[in-house]
Tab-separated table of C-alpha atoms in Angstrom:
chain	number	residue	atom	x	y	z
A	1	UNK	CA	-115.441	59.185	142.901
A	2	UNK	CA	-113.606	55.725	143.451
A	3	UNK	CA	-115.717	52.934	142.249
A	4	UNK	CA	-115.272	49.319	143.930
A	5	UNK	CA	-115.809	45.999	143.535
A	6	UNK	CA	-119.015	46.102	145.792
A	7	UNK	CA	-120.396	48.641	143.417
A	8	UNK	CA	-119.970	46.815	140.722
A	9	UNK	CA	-121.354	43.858	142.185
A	10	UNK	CA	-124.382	45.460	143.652
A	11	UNK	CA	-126.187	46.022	140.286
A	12	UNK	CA	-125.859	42.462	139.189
A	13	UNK	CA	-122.635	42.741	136.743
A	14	UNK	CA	-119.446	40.860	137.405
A	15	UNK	CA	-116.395	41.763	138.039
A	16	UNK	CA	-114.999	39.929	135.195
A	17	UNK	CA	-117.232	41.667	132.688
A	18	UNK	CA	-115.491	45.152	133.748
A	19	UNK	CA	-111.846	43.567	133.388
A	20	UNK	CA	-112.664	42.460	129.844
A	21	UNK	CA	-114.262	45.408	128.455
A	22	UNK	CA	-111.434	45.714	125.732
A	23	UNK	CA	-113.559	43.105	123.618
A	24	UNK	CA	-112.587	42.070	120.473
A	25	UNK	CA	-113.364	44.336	117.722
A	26	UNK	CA	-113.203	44.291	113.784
A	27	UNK	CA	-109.202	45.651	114.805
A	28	UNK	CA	-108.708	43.047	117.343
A	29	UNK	CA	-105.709	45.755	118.584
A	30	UNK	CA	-108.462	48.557	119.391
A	31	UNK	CA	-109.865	48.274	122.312
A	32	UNK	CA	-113.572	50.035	122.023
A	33	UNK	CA	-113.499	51.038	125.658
A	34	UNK	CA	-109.795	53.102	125.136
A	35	UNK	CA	-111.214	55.148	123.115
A	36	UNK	CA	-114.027	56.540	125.653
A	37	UNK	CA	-112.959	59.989	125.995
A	38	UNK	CA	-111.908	61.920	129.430
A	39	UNK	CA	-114.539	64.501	128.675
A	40	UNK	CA	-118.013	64.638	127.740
A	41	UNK	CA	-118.775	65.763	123.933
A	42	UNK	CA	-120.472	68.472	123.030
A	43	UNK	CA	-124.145	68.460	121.416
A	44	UNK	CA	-122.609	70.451	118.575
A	45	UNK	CA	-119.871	68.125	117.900
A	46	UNK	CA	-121.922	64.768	118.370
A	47	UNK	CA	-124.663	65.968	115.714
A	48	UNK	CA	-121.851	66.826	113.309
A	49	UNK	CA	-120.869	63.280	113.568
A	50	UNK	CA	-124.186	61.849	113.246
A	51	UNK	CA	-124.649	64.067	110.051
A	52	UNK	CA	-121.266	62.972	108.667
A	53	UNK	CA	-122.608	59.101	109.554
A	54	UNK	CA	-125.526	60.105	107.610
A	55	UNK	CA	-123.584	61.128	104.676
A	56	UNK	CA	-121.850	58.466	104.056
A	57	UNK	CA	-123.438	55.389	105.063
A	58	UNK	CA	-127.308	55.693	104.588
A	59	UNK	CA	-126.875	56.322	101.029
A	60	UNK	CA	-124.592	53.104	100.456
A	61	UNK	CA	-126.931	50.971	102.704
A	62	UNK	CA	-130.297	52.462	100.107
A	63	UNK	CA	-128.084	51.954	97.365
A	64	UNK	CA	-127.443	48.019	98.563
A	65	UNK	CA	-130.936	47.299	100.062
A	66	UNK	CA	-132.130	48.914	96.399
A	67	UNK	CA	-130.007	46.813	94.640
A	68	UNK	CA	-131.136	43.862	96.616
A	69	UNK	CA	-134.747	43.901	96.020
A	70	UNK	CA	-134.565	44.750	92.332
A	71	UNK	CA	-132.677	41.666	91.938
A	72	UNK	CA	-135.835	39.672	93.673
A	73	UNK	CA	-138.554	41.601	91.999
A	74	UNK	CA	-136.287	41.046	88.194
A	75	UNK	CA	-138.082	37.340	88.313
A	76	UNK	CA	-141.818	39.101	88.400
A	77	UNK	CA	-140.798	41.656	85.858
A	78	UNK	CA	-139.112	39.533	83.354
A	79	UNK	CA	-142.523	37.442	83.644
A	80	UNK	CA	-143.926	40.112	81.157
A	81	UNK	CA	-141.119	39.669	78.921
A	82	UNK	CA	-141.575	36.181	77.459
A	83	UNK	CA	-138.730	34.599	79.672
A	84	UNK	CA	-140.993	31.366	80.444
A	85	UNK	CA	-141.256	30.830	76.898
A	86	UNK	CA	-137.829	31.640	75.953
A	87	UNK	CA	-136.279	28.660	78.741
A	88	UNK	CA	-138.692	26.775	77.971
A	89	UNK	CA	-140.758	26.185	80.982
A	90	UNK	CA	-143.076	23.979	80.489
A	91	UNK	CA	-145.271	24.651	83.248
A	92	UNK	CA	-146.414	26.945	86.374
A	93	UNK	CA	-145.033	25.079	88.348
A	94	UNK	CA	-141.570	25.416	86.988
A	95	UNK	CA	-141.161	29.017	87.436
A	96	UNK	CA	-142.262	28.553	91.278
A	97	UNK	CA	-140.148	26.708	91.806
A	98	UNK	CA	-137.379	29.334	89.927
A	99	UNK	CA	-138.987	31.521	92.951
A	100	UNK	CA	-138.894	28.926	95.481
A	101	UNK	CA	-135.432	28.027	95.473
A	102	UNK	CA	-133.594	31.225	96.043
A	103	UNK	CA	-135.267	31.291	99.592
A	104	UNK	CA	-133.924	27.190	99.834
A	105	UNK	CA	-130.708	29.348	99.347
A	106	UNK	CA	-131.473	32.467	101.294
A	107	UNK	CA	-132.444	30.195	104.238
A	108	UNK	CA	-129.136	28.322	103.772
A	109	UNK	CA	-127.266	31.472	103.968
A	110	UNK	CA	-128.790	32.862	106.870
A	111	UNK	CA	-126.795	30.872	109.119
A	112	UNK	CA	-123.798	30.567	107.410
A	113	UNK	CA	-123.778	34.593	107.573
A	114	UNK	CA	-124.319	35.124	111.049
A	115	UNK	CA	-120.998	33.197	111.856
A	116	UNK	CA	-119.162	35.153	109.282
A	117	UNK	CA	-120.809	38.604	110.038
A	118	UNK	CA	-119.451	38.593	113.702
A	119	UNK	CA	-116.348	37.454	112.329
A	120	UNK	CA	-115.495	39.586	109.740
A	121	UNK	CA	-114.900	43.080	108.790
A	122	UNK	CA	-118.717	43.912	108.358
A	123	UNK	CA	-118.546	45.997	105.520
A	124	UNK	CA	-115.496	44.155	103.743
A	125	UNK	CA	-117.880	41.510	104.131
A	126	UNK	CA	-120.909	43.118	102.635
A	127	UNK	CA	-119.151	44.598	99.945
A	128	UNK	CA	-118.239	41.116	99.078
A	129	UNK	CA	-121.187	39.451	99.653
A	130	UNK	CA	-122.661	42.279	96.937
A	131	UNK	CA	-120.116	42.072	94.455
A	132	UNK	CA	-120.836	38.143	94.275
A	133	UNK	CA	-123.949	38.550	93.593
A	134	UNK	CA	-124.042	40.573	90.944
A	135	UNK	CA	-121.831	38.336	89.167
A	136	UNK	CA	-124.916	35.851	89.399
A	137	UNK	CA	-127.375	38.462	88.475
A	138	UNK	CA	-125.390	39.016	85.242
A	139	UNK	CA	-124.590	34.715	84.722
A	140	UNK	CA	-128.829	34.531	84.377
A	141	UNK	CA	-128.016	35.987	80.646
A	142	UNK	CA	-126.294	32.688	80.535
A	143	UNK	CA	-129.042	30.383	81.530
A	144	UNK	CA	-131.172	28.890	79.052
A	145	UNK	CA	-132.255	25.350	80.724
A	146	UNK	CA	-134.824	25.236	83.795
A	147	UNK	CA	-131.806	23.324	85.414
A	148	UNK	CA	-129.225	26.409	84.702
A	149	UNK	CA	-131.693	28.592	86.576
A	150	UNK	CA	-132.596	27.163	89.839
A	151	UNK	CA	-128.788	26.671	90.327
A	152	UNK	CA	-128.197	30.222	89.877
A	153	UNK	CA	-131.322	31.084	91.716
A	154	UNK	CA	-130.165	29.302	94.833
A	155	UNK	CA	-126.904	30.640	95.151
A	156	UNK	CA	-128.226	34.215	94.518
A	157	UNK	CA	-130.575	34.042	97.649
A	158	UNK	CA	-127.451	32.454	99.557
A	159	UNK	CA	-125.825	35.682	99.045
A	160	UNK	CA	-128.563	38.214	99.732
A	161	UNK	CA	-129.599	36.579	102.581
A	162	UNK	CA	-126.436	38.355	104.270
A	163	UNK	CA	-127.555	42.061	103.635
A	164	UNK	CA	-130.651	42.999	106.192
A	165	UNK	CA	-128.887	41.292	109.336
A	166	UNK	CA	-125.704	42.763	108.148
A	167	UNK	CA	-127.214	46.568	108.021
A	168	UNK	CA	-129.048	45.736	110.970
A	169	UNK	CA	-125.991	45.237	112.884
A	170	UNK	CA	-124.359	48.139	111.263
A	171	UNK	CA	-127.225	50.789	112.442
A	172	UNK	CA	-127.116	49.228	115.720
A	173	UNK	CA	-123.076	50.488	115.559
A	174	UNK	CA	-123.674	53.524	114.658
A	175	UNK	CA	-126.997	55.119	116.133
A	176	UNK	CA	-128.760	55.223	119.627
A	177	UNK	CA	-132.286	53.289	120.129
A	178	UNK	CA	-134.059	56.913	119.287
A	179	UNK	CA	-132.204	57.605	115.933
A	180	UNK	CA	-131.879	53.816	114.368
A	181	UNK	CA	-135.968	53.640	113.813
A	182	UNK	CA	-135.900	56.279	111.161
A	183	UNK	CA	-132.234	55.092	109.826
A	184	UNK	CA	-134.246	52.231	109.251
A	185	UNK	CA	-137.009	53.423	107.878
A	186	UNK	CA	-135.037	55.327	105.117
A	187	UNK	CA	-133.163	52.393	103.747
A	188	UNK	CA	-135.874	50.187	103.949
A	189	UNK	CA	-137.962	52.307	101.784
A	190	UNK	CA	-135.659	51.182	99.250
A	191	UNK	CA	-137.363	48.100	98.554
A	192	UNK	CA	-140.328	49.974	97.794
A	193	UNK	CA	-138.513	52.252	95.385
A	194	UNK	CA	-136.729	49.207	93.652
A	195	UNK	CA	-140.357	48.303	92.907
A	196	UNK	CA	-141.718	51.546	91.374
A	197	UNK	CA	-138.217	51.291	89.358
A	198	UNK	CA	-138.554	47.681	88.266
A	199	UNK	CA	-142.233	48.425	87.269
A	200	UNK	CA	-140.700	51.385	84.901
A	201	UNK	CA	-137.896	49.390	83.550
A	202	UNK	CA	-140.016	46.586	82.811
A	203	UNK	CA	-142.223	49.442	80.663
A	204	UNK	CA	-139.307	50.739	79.068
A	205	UNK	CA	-138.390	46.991	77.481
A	206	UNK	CA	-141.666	46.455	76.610
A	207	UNK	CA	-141.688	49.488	74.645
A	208	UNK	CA	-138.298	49.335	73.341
A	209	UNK	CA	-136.697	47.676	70.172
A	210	UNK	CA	-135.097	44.447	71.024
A	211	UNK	CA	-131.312	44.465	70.626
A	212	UNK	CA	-129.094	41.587	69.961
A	213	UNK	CA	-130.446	39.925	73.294
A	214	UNK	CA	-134.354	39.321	74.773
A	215	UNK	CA	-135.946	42.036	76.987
A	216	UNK	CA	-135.076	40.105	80.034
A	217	UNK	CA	-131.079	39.164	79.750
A	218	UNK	CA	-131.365	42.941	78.909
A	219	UNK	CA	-132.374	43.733	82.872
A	220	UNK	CA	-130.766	40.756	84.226
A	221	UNK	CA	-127.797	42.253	82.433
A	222	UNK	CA	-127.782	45.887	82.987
A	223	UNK	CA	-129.061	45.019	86.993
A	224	UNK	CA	-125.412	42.411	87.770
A	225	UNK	CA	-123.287	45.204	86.294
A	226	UNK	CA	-124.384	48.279	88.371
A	227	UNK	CA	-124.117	46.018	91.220
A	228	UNK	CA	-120.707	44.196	91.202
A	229	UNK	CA	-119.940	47.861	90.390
A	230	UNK	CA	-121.784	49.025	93.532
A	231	UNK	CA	-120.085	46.679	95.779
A	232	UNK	CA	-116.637	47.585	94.265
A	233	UNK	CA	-117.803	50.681	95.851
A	234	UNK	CA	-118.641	50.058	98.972
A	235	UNK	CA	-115.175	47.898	99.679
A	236	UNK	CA	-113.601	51.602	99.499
A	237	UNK	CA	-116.611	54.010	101.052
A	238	UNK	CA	-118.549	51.559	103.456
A	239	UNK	CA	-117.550	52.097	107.085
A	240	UNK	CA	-117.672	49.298	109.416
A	241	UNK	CA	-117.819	50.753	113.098
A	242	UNK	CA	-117.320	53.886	114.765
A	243	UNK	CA	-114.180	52.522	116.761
A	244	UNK	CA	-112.492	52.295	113.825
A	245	UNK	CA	-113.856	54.591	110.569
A	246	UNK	CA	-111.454	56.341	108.729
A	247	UNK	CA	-113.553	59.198	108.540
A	248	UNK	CA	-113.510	60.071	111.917
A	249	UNK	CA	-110.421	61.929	113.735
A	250	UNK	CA	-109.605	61.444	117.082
A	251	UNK	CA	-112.151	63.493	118.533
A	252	UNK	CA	-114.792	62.419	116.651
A	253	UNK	CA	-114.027	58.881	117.342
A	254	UNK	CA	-114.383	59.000	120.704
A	255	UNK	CA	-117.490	61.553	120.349
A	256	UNK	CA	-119.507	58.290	118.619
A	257	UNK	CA	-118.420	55.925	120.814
A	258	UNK	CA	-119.766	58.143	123.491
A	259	UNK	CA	-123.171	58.834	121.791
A	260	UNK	CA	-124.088	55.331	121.206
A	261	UNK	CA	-122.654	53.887	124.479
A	262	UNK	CA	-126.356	54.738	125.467
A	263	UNK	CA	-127.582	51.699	123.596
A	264	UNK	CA	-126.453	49.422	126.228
A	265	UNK	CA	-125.751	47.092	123.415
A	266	UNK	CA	-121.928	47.372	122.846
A	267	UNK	CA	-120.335	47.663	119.495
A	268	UNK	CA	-118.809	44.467	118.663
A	269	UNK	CA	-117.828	40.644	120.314
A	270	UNK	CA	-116.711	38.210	117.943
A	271	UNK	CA	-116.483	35.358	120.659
A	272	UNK	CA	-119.188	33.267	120.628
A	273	UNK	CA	-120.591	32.701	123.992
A	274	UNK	CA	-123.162	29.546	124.798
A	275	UNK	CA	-124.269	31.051	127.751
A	276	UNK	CA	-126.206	34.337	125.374
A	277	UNK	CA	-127.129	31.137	123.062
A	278	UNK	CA	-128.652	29.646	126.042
A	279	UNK	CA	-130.344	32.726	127.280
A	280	UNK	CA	-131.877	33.137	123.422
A	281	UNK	CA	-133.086	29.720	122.634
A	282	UNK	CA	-135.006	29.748	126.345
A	283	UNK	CA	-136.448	33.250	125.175
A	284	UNK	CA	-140.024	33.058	124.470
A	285	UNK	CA	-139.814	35.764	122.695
A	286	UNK	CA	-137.515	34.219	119.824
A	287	UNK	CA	-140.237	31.990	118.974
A	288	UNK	CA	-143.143	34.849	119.037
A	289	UNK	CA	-141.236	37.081	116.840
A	290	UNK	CA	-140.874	33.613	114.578
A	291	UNK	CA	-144.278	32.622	114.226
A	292	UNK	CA	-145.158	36.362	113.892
A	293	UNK	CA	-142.764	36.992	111.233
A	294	UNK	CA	-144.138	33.438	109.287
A	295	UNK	CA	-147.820	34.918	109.189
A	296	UNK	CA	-146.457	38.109	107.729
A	297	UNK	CA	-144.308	36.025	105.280
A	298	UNK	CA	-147.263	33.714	104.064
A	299	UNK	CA	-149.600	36.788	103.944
A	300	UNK	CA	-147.283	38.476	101.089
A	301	UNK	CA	-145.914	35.199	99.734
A	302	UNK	CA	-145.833	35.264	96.546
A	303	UNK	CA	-146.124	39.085	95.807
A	304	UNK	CA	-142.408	39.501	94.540
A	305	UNK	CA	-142.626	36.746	91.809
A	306	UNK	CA	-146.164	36.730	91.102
A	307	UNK	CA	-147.656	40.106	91.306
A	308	UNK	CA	-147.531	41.160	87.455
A	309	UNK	CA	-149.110	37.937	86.637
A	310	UNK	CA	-151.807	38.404	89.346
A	311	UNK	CA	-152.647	42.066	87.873
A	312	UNK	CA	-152.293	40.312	84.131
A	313	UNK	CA	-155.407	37.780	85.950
A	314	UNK	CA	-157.268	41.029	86.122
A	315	UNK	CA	-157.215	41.873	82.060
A	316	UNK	CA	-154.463	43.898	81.663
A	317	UNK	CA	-152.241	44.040	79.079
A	318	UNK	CA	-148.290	43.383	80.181
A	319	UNK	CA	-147.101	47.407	79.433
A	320	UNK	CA	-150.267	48.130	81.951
A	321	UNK	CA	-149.286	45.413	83.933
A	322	UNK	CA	-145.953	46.605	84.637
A	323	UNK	CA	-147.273	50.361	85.429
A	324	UNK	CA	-149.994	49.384	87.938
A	325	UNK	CA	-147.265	46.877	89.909
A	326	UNK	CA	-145.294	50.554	90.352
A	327	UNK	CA	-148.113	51.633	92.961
A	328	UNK	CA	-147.610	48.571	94.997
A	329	UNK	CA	-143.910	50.494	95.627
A	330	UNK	CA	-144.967	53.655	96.113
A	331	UNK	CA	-147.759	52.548	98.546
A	332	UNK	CA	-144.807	50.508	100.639
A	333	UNK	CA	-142.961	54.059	100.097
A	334	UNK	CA	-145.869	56.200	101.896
A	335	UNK	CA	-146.234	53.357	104.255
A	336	UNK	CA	-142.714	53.096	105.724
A	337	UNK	CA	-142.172	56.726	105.969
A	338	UNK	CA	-145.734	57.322	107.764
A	339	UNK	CA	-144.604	54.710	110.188
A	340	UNK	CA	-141.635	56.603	110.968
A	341	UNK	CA	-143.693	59.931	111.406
A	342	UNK	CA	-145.719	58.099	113.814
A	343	UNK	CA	-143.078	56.510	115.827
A	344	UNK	CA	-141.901	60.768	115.897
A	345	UNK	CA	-144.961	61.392	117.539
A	346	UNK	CA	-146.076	58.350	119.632
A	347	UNK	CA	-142.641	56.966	120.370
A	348	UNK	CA	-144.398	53.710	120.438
A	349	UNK	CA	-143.578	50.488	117.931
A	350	UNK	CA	-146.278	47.959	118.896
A	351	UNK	CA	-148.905	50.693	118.203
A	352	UNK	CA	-147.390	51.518	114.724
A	353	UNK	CA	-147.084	47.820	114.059
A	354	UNK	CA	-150.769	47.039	115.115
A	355	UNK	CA	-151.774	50.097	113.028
A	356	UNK	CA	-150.165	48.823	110.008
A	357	UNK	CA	-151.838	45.205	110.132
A	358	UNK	CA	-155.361	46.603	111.138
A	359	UNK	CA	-154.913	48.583	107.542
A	360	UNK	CA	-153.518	45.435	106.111
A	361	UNK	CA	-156.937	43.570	107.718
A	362	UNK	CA	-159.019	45.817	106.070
A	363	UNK	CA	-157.723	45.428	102.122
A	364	UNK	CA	-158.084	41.680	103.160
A	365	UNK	CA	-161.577	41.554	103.709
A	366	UNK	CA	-161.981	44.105	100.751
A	367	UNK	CA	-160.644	41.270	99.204
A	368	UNK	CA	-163.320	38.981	100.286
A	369	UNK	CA	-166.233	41.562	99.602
A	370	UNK	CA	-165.404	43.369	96.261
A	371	UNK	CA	-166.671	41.353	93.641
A	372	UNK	CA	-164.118	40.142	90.869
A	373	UNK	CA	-165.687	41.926	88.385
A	374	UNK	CA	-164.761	45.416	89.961
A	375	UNK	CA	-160.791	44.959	89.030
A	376	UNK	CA	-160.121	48.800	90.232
A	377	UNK	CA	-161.579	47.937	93.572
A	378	UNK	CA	-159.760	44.397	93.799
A	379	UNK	CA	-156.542	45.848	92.584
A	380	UNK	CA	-156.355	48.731	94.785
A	381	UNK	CA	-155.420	45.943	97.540
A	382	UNK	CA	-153.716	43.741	95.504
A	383	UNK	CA	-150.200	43.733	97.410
A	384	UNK	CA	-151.829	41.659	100.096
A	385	UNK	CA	-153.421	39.161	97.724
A	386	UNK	CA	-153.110	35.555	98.457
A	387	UNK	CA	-155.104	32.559	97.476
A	388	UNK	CA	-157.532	32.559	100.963
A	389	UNK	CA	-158.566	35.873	101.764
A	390	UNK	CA	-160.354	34.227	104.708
A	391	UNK	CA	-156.671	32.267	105.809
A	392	UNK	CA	-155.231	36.138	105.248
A	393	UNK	CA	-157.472	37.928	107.764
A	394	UNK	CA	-156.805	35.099	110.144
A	395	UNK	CA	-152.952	35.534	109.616
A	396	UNK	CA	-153.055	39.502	110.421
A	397	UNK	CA	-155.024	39.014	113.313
A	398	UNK	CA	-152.781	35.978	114.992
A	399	UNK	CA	-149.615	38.858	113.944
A	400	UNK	CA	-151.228	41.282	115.936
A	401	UNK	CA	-151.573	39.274	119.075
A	402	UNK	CA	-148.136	38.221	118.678
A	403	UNK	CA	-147.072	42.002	119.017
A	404	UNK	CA	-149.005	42.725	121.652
A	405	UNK	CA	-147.834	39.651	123.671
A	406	UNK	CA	-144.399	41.178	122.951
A	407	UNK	CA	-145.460	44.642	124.449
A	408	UNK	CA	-147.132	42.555	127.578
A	409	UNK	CA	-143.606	40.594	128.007
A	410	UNK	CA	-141.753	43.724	128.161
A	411	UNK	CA	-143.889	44.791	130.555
A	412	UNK	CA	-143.306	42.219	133.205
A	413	UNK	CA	-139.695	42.511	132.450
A	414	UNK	CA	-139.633	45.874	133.377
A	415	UNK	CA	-141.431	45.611	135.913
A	416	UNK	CA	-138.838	42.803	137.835
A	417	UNK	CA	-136.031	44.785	137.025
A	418	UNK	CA	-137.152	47.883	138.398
A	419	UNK	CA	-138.351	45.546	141.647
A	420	UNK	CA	-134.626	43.804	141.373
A	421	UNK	CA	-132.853	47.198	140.770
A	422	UNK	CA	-134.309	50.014	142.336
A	423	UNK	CA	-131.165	51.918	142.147
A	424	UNK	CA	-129.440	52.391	138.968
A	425	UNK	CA	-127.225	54.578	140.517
A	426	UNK	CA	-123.644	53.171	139.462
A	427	UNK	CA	-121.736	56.103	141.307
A	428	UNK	CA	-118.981	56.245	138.351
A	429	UNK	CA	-119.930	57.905	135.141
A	430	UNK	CA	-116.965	55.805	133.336
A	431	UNK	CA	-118.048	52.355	134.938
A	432	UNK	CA	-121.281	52.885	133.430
A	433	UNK	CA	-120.002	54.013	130.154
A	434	UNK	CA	-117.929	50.927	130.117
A	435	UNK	CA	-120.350	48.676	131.201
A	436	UNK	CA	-123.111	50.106	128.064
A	437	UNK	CA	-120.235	49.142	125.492
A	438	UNK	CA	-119.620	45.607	126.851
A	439	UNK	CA	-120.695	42.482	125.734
A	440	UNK	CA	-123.877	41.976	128.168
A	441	UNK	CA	-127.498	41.093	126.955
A	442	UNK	CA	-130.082	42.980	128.066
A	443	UNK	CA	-130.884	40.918	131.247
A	444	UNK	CA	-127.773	40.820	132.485
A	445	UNK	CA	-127.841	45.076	132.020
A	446	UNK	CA	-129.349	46.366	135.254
A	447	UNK	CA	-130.167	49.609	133.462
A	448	UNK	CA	-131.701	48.084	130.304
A	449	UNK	CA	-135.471	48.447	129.688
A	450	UNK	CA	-137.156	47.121	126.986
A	451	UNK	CA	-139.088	49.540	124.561
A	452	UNK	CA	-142.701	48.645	123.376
């Protein structure tokens, strides 16, 4: 069936966005619509793909987002390992500001990346991006002046901040809507992980003779080598989009550009358009995901650099110290993988979310009622501690609002879209195809709806 210019036009997409649907990719001579292909992949053959995606890129993205937190939580665990005295802090407030200043950095970064992450090979980029910063991991062994540290502090958090928008971008390449939430879920259990790991390392220098350096240049040391080493890697292994993997064939190229076509999100633009920056600044929604995101982040503040010293504030020694901050991990584990179970079953994320911060609500107010003498009871919620337990329940509620505002915006949305498009019809299987793997947002996508 001939598709025309009237069809095109009748579900709200211009013609020009059908002419240019060879966008720019990371091989500006590939165009990502070419390689649609003629005939519709099997099931068989797209799930082999998917599994060989699996293969090879969730274990590099764990391996990175592993890497990643270990390198924040090294500042808590070499806490425990007489690094304060040993630089010669000469106060509290010193080391928090050690902490403080890789986030100056990290917030720095953030927008610094997001230019070069649309304009760069993605995972040439994050390999780099790694492989710097374990060379700054390694220089702390170096640093022996309060001055030495928040230098290399700053710059360290400049470089990390690149690695969650990067492999958020990357599972959006490579996965439908349905199959990125657990992708997500799996490498994003790696931060709890790093934290059951640091917890043991930490244990392991505590109990082990000292060798020709101090307990902590030991970690700093032996964390900057495995992961300039691990970005080395992932320069060779790391693919970058499904247009243009070297691990796919022909037919298997085409087979995931076809499976995630259904996204409606594209695979890659690197022209920067005003008119999307327009249509994101006027989004409401940018600044409720902000202010929702700030509550969570003053909530946990200060739980990556300060949580062995608030379970030392309970009485414990440093070795038990450094054990008990492992179950903070493994409860992040248990918690990320339950939300993924759930999302199986209720194929809902606002519940999950709302779920998550009513249990968060109650180890608040725990934290108001337990009396400081019971130290079991107070540190079974200690990875939501913060200074005002009152402020902390008042945070977690405001977050849940937020969310549900979201689902309630959504909603509307929907709702005018399926009033302004009551067909979604497109009468050519190939014109749609196209249009999913252009360059629209999601308003301008007739056939988009927004999940909850």
């Amino acid at each position: 069936m001939e598709t025309s210019t009237k069809d095109v036009e009748q579900v709200g997409v211009e013609r020009e966005d059908v002419k240019s649907l060879t966008a720019t990719t990371d091989k500006p001579d590939v165009g990502v619509t070419s390689l649609l292909p003629t005939w519709q992949p099997s099931q068989a053959l797209v799930r082999h793909v998917v599994r060989k995606i699996d293969t090879i890129l969730i274990p590099l993205m764990c391996g990175c987002v592993f890497l990643q937190m270990s390198d924040k939580m090294l500042l808590n665990s070499v806490s425990l390992l007489g690094f304060m005295s040993d630089i010669h802090l000469e106060n509290q407030e010193q080391f928090s500001w050690i902490s403080s200043i890789f986030y100056f950095g990290y917030l720095l970064g953030s927008f610094l990346h997001a230019y070069f992450i649309q304009h760069w090979v993605l995972s040439q980029y994050v390999s780099a991006v790694v492989t710097m910063w374990g060379v700054l991991v390694a220089c702390h062994v170096a640093c022996h002046s309060y001055g030495a540290f928040l230098a290399v502090r700053f710059f360290l958090g400049f470089m990390e901040a690149a690695i969650t928008p990067s492999f958020i971008m990357m599972t959006g390449r490579f996965y439908t809507r349905e199959e990125q939430t657990i992708r997500m879920n799996i490498w994003f259990a790696m931060n709890g992980v790093a934290q059951i790991v640091a917890g043991a390392a930490t244990y392991s220098e505590l109990i082990h003779t000292p060798s020709t350096m101090t307990m902590w240049q030991n970690l700093f040391l032996i964390y900057g080598v495995i992961t300039f080493a691990f970005g080395i890697l992932c320069f060779f292994v790391m693919p970058s989009s499904p247009d243009i993997t070297h691990y796919f064939n022909e037919e298997e190229r085409g087979a995931a550009v076809y499976h995630i076509a259904a996204n409606q999100s594209g695979i890659h633009d690197s022209q920067f358009k005003w008119s999307q920056f327009r249509e994101a600044i006027l989004d409401v929604r940018l600044y409720i995901y902000f202010l929702g995101w700030e509550c969570l982040c003053i909530v946990n503040g200060g739980i990556t650099t300060f949580g062995n010293q608030i379970i030392q504030s309970f009485h414990y020694s440093s070795k038990q110290s450094s054990l008990l901050s492992m179950s903070i991990g493994g409860g992040e584990v248990v918690s990320v993988y339950l939300g993924a179970f759930l999302f199986y079953l209720l194929k809902r994320r606002d519940v999950i979310m709302i779920f998550g911060l009513l249990v968060s609500m109650t180890g608040a107010i725990m934290m108001v009622a337990i009396p400081a003498s019971a130290k079991a009871g107070r540190m079974s919620v200690s990875a939501i501690f913060t200074a005002g337990e009152t402020v902390m329940v008042l945070l977690l509620f405001i977050t849940m609002l937020f969310i549900a505002s979201v689902s309630v915006i959504h909603w509307f949305m929907n709702r005018e879209k399926d009033r302004k498009y009551p067909s979604q019809d497109m009468g050519d299987v190939t014109l749609q195809m196209k249009l999913d793997l252009s360059d629209l947002t999601d308003k301008e996508r007739p056939t988009y709806r927004y999940p909850y």
